[in-house]
CSV table of C-alpha atoms in Angstrom, one decimal:
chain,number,residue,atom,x,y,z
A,1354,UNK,CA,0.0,0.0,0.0
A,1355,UNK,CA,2.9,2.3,-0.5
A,1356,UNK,CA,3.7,3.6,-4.2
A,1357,UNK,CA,1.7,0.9,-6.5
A,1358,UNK,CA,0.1,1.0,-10.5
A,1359,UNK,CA,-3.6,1.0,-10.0
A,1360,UNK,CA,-6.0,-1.2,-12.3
A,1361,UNK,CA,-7.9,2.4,-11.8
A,1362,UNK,CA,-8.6,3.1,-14.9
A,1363,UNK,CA,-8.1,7.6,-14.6
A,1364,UNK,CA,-4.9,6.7,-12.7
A,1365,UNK,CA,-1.6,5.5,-13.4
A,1366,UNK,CA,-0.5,4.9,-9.4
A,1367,UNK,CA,-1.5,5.1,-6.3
A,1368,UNK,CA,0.5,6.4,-3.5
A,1369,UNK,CA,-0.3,6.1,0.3
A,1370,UNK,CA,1.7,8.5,2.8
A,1371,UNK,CA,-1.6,7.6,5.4
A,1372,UNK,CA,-3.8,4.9,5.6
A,1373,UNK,CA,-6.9,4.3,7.3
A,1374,UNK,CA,-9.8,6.6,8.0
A,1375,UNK,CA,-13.7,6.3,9.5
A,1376,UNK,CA,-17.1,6.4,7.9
A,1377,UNK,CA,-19.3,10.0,7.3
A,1378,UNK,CA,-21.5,9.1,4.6
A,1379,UNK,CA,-23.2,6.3,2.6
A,1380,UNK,CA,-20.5,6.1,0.2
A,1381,UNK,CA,-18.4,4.6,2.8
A,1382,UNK,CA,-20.7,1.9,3.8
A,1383,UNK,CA,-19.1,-0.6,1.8
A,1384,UNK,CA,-15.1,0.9,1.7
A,1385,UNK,CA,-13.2,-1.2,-0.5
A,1386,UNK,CA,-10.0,0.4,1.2
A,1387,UNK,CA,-11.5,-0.9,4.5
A,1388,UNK,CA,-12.1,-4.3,3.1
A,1389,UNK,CA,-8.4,-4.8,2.0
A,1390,UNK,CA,-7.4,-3.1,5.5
A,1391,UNK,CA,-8.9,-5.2,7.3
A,1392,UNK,CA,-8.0,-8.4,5.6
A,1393,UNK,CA,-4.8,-8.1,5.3
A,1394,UNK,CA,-3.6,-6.1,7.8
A,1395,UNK,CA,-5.6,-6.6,10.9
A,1396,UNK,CA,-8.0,-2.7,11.2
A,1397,UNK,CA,-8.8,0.4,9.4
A,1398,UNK,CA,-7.3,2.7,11.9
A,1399,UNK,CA,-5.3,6.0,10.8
A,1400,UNK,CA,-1.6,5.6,10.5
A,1401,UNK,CA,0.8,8.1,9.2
A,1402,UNK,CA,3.9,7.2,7.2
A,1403,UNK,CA,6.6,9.8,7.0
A,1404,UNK,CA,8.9,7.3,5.2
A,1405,UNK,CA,7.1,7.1,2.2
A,1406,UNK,CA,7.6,11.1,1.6
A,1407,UNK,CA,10.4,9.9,0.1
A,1408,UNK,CA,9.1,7.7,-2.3
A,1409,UNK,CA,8.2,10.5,-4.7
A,1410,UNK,CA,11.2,9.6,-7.1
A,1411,UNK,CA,9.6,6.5,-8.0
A,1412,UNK,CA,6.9,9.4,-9.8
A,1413,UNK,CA,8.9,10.0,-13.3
A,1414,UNK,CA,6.8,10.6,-16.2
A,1415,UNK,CA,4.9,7.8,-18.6
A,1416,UNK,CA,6.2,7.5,-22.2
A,1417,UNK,CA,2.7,7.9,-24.5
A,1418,UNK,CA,1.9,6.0,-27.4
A,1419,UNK,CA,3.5,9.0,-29.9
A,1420,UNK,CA,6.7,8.0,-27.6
A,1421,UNK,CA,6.6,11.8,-25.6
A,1422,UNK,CA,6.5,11.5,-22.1
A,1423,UNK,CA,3.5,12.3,-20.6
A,1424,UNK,CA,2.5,13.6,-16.8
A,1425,UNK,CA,1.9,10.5,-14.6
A,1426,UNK,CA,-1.4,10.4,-12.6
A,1427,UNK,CA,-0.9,9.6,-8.7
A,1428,UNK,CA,-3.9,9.4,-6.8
A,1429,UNK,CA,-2.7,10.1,-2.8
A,1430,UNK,CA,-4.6,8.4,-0.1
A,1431,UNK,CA,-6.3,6.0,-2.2
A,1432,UNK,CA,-6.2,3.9,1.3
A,1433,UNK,CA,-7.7,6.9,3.4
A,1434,UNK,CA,-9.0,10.1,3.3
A,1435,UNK,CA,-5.7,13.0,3.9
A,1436,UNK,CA,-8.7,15.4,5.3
A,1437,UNK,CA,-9.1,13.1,7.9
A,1438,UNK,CA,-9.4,14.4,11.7
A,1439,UNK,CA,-7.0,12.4,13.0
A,1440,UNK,CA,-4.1,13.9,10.2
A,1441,UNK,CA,-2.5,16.5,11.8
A,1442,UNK,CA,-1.8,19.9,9.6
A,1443,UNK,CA,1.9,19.7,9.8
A,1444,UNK,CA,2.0,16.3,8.1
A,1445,UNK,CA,-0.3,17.5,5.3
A,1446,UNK,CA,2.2,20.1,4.9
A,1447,UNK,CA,5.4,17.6,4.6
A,1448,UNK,CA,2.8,15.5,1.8
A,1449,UNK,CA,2.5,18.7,-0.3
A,1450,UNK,CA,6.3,19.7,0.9
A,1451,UNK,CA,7.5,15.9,-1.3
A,1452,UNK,CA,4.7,17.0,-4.2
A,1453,UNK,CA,6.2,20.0,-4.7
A,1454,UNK,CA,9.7,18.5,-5.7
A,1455,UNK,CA,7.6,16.9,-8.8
A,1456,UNK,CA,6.0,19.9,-10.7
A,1457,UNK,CA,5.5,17.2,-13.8
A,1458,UNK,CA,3.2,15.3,-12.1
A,1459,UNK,CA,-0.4,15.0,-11.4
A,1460,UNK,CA,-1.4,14.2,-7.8
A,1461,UNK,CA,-5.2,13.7,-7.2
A,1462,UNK,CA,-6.2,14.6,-3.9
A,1463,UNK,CA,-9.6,13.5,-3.3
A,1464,UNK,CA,-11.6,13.7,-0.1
A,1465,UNK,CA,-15.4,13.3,1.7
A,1466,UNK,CA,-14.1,16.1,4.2
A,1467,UNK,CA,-14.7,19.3,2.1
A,1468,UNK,CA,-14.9,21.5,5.0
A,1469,UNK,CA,-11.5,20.6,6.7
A,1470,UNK,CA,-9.6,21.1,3.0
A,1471,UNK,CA,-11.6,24.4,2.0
A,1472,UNK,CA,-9.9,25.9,5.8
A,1473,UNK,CA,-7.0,24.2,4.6
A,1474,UNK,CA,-6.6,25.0,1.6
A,1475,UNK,CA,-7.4,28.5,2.2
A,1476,UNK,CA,-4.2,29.1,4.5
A,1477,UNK,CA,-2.0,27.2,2.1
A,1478,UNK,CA,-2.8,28.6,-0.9
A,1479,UNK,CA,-2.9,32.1,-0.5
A,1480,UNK,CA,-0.6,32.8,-3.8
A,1481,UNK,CA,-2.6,30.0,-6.0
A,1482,UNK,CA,-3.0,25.8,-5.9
A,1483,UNK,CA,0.3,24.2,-8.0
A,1484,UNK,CA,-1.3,23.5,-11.5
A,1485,UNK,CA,-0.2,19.7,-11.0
A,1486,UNK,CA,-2.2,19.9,-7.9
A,1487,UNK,CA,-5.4,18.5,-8.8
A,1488,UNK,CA,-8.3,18.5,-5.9
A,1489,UNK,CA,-11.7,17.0,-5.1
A,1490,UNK,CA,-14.3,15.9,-3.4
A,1491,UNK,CA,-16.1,12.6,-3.5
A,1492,UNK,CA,-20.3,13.0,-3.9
A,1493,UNK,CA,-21.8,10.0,-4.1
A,1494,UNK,CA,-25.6,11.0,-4.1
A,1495,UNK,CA,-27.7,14.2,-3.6
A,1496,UNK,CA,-27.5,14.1,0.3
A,1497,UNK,CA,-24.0,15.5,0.5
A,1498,UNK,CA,-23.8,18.1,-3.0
A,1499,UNK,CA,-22.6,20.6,-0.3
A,1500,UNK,CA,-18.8,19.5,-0.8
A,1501,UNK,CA,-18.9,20.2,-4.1
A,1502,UNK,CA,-20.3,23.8,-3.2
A,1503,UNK,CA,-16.9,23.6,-0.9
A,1504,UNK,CA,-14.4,22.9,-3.4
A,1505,UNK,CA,-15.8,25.8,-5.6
A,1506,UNK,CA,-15.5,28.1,-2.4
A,1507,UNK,CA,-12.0,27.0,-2.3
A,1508,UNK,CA,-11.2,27.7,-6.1
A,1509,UNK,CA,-12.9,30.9,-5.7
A,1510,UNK,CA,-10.4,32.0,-2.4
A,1511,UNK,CA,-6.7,29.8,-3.8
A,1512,UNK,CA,-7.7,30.9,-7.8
A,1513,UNK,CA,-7.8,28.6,-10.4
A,1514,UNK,CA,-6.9,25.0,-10.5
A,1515,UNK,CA,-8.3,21.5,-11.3
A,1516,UNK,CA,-11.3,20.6,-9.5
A,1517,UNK,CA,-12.4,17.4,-9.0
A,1518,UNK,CA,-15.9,15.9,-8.3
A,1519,UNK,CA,-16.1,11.9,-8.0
A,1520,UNK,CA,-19.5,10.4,-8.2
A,1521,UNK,CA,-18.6,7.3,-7.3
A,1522,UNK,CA,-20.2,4.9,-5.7
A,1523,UNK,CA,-23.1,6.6,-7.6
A,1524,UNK,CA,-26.1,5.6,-5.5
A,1525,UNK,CA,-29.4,7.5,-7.2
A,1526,UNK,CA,-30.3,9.4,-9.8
A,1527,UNK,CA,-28.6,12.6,-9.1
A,1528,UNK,CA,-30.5,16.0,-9.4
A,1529,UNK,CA,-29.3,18.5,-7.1
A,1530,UNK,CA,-25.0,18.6,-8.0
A,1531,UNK,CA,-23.7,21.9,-9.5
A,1532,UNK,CA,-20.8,21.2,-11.6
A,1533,UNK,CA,-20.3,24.9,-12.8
A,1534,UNK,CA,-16.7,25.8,-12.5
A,1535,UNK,CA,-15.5,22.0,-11.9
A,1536,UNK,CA,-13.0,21.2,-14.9
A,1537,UNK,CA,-13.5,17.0,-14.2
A,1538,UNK,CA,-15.7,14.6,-13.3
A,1539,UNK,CA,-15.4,11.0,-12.7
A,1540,UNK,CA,-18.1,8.4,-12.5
A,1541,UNK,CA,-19.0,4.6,-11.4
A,1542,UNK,CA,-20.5,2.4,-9.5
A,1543,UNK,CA,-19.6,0.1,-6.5
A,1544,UNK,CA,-17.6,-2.7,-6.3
A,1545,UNK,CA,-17.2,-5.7,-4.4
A,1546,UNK,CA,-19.3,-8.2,-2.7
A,1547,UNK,CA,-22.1,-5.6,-1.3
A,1548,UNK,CA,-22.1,-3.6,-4.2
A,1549,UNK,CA,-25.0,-1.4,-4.6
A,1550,UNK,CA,-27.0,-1.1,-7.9
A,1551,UNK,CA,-26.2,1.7,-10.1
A,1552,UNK,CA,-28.4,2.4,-13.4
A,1553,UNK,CA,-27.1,3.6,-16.7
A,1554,UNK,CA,-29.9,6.6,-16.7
A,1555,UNK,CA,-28.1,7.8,-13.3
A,1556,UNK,CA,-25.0,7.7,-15.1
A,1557,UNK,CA,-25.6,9.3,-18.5
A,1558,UNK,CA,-27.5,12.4,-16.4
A,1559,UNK,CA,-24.1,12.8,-14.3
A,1560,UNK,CA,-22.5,13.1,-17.9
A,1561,UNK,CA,-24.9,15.1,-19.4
A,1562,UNK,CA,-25.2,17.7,-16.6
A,1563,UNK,CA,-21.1,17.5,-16.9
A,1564,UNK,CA,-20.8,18.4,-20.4
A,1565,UNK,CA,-23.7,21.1,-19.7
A,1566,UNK,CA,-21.2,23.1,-17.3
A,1567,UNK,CA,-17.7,22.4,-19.5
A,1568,UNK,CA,-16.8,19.5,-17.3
A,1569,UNK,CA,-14.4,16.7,-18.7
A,1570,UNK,CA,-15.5,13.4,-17.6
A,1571,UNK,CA,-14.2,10.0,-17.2
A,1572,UNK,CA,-16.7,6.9,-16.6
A,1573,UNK,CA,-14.6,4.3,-14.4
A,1574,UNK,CA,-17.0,1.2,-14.2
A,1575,UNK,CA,-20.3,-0.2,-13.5
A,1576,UNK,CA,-18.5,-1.4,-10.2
A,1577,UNK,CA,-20.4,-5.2,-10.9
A,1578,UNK,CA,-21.4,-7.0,-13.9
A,1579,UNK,CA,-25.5,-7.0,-13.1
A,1580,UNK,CA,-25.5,-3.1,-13.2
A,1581,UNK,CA,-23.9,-2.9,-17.1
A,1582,UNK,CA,-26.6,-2.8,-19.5
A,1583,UNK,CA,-25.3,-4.9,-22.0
A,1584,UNK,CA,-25.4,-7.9,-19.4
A,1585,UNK,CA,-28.7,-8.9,-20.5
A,1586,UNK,CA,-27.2,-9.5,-24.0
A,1587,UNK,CA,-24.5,-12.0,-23.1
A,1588,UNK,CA,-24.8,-15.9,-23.5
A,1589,UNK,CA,-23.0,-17.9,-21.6
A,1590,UNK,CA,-23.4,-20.7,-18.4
A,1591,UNK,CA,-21.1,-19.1,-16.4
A,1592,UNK,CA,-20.0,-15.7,-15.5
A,1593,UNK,CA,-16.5,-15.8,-16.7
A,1594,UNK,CA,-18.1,-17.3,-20.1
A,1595,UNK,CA,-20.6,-14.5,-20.5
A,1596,UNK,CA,-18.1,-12.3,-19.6
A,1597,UNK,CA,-16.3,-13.2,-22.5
A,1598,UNK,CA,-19.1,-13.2,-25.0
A,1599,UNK,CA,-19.3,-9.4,-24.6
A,1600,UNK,CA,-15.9,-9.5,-25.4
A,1601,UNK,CA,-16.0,-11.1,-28.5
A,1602,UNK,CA,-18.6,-9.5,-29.5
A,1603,UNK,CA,-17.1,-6.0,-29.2
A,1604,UNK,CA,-19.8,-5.0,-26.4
A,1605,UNK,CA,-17.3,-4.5,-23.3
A,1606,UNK,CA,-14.4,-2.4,-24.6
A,1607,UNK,CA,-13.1,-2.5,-21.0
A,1608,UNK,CA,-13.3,-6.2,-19.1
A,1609,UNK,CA,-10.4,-5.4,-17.0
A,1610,UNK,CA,-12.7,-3.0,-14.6
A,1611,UNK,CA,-15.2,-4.3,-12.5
A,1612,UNK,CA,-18.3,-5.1,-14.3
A,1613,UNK,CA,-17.0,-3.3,-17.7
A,1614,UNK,CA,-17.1,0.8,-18.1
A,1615,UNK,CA,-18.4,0.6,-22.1
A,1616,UNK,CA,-21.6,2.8,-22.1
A,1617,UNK,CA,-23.9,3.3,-25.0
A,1618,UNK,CA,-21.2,1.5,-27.6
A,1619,UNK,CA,-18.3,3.6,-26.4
A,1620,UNK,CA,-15.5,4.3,-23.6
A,1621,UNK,CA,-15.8,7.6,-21.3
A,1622,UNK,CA,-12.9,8.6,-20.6
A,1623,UNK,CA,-11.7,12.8,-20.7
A,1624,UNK,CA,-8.9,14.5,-19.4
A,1625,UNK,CA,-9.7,18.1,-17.9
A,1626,UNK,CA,-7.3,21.0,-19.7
A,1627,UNK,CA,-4.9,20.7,-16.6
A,1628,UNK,CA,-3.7,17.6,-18.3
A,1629,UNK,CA,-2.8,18.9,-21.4
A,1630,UNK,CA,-0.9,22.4,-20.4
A,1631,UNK,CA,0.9,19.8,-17.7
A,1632,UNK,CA,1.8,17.6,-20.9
A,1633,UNK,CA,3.2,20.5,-23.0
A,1634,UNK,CA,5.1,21.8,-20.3
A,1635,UNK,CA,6.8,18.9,-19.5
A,1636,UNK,CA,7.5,18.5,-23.3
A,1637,UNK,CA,9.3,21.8,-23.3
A,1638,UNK,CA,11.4,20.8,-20.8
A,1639,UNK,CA,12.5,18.6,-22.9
């Protein structure tokens, strides 16, 4: 749980300075972070880990397909939440303290505590948010929209940068999110053994009401195989054989994430502008 690629389809690796962190919302009923926690390391409790500040070198940048190297995408605290109570400020500081020494890097900071990152964020960033900083909050249904009204507070008070808003585990039809003035959005369902329905209509109105405000967005999954909507269409016995009858058949462009992510014949999957002034840049420096 240190520096690792992700099977995360909008990242390239994950990166854990903290583990561990407590449930606020319904999104966190069924925490796949917890799950592994728990299995394999005995609780979910928070634990810093100033050692892997270091680890940042292991962050160099991706070679694309046209053979230029492109910005790698980190998510941080994929195992926790780095807003969490039980973080103190001054270790927050040291995480963005290592970011900083990697201005060609994209680190996705992504969190259900909007509140404690907006009065965070607000004495850090006084002279602007590092372009490669990305932030965001997770919103999994209508009940908590108010953190995405946080992270616009915060891009309004630190000035422009990336924002982020994650509807995942989607868990309704979503009516009342404001994505004016968020540059990406990402989108799925959940995962794992107590995974949650999610229906394609909740899905294409996230995207809709995305593209309505500007926002980029990037559909990760159905999170199981019953929520995808060409499931109905496979033949098979088994799972596994069903499974690959939508891959033959050119149905599921993307098997390798749970439940598939092909929606309506095609892959969503958008980069916000960030990514692209990051990936010139980094080309001009040769």
């Amino acid at each position: 749980m240190t520096v690792l690629n992700t099977q995360i389809s909008c990242f390239d690796t994950t990166w854990n300075p903290a583990v561990g962190c407590s449930k606020i919302s319904e999104g966190c009923d069924n925490c796949y972070a917890e799950a592994i926690a728990r299995r394999f390391f005995g609780g979910f409790e928070v634990r810093l880990h100033p050692e892997r500040l270091t680890e940042t070198r292991k962050f160099k940048p991706l070679i694309g397909p046209d053979g230029f190297r492109v910005p790698r995408r980190v998510f941080v605290n994929s195992m926790g939440d780095l807003w969490h109570q039980e973080i103190p400020d001054r270790f927050i500081d040291d995480v963005f303290g290592a970011i900083a020494r990697h201005p060609h890097t994209v680190f996705v900071c992504l969190t259900k505590r909007a509140g404690r990152m907006l009065a965070y964020g607000r004495r850090r960033w006084k002279a602007g948010v590092p372009e490669n900083i990305w932030l965001g909050v997770t919103a999994e249904n209508d009940a908590v929209h108010g953190r995405i009204d946080a992270l616009r507070r915060l891009k309004a008070a630190a000035g422009p940068f990336t924002a982020y808003v994650n509807a995942e585990p989607l868990l309704g039809p979503i009516s009342r999110h404001d994505y004016t003035d968020i540059d990406w959005v990402g989108v799925g369902g959940e995962a794992g053994a107590r995974a949650r329905p999610c229906a394609p209509d909740w899905v294409r109105r996230v995207i809709a009401s995305a593209h309505d405000a500007g926002a980029a967005v990037w559909f990760k999954s159905w999170g199981r195989w019953e929520n995808n909507p060409n499931w109905a269409r496979a033949r098979g016995r088994t799972k596994k054989a069903r499974k690959q009858d939508l891959i033959a058949r050119g149905l599921e462009l993307l098997p390798e994430e749970h439940g598939g992510a092909t929606l309506d014949g095609a892959l969503v999957q958008e980069l916000p502008p960030g990514f692209a002034r990051l990936r010139d840049r980094l080309r001009r420096a040769g």
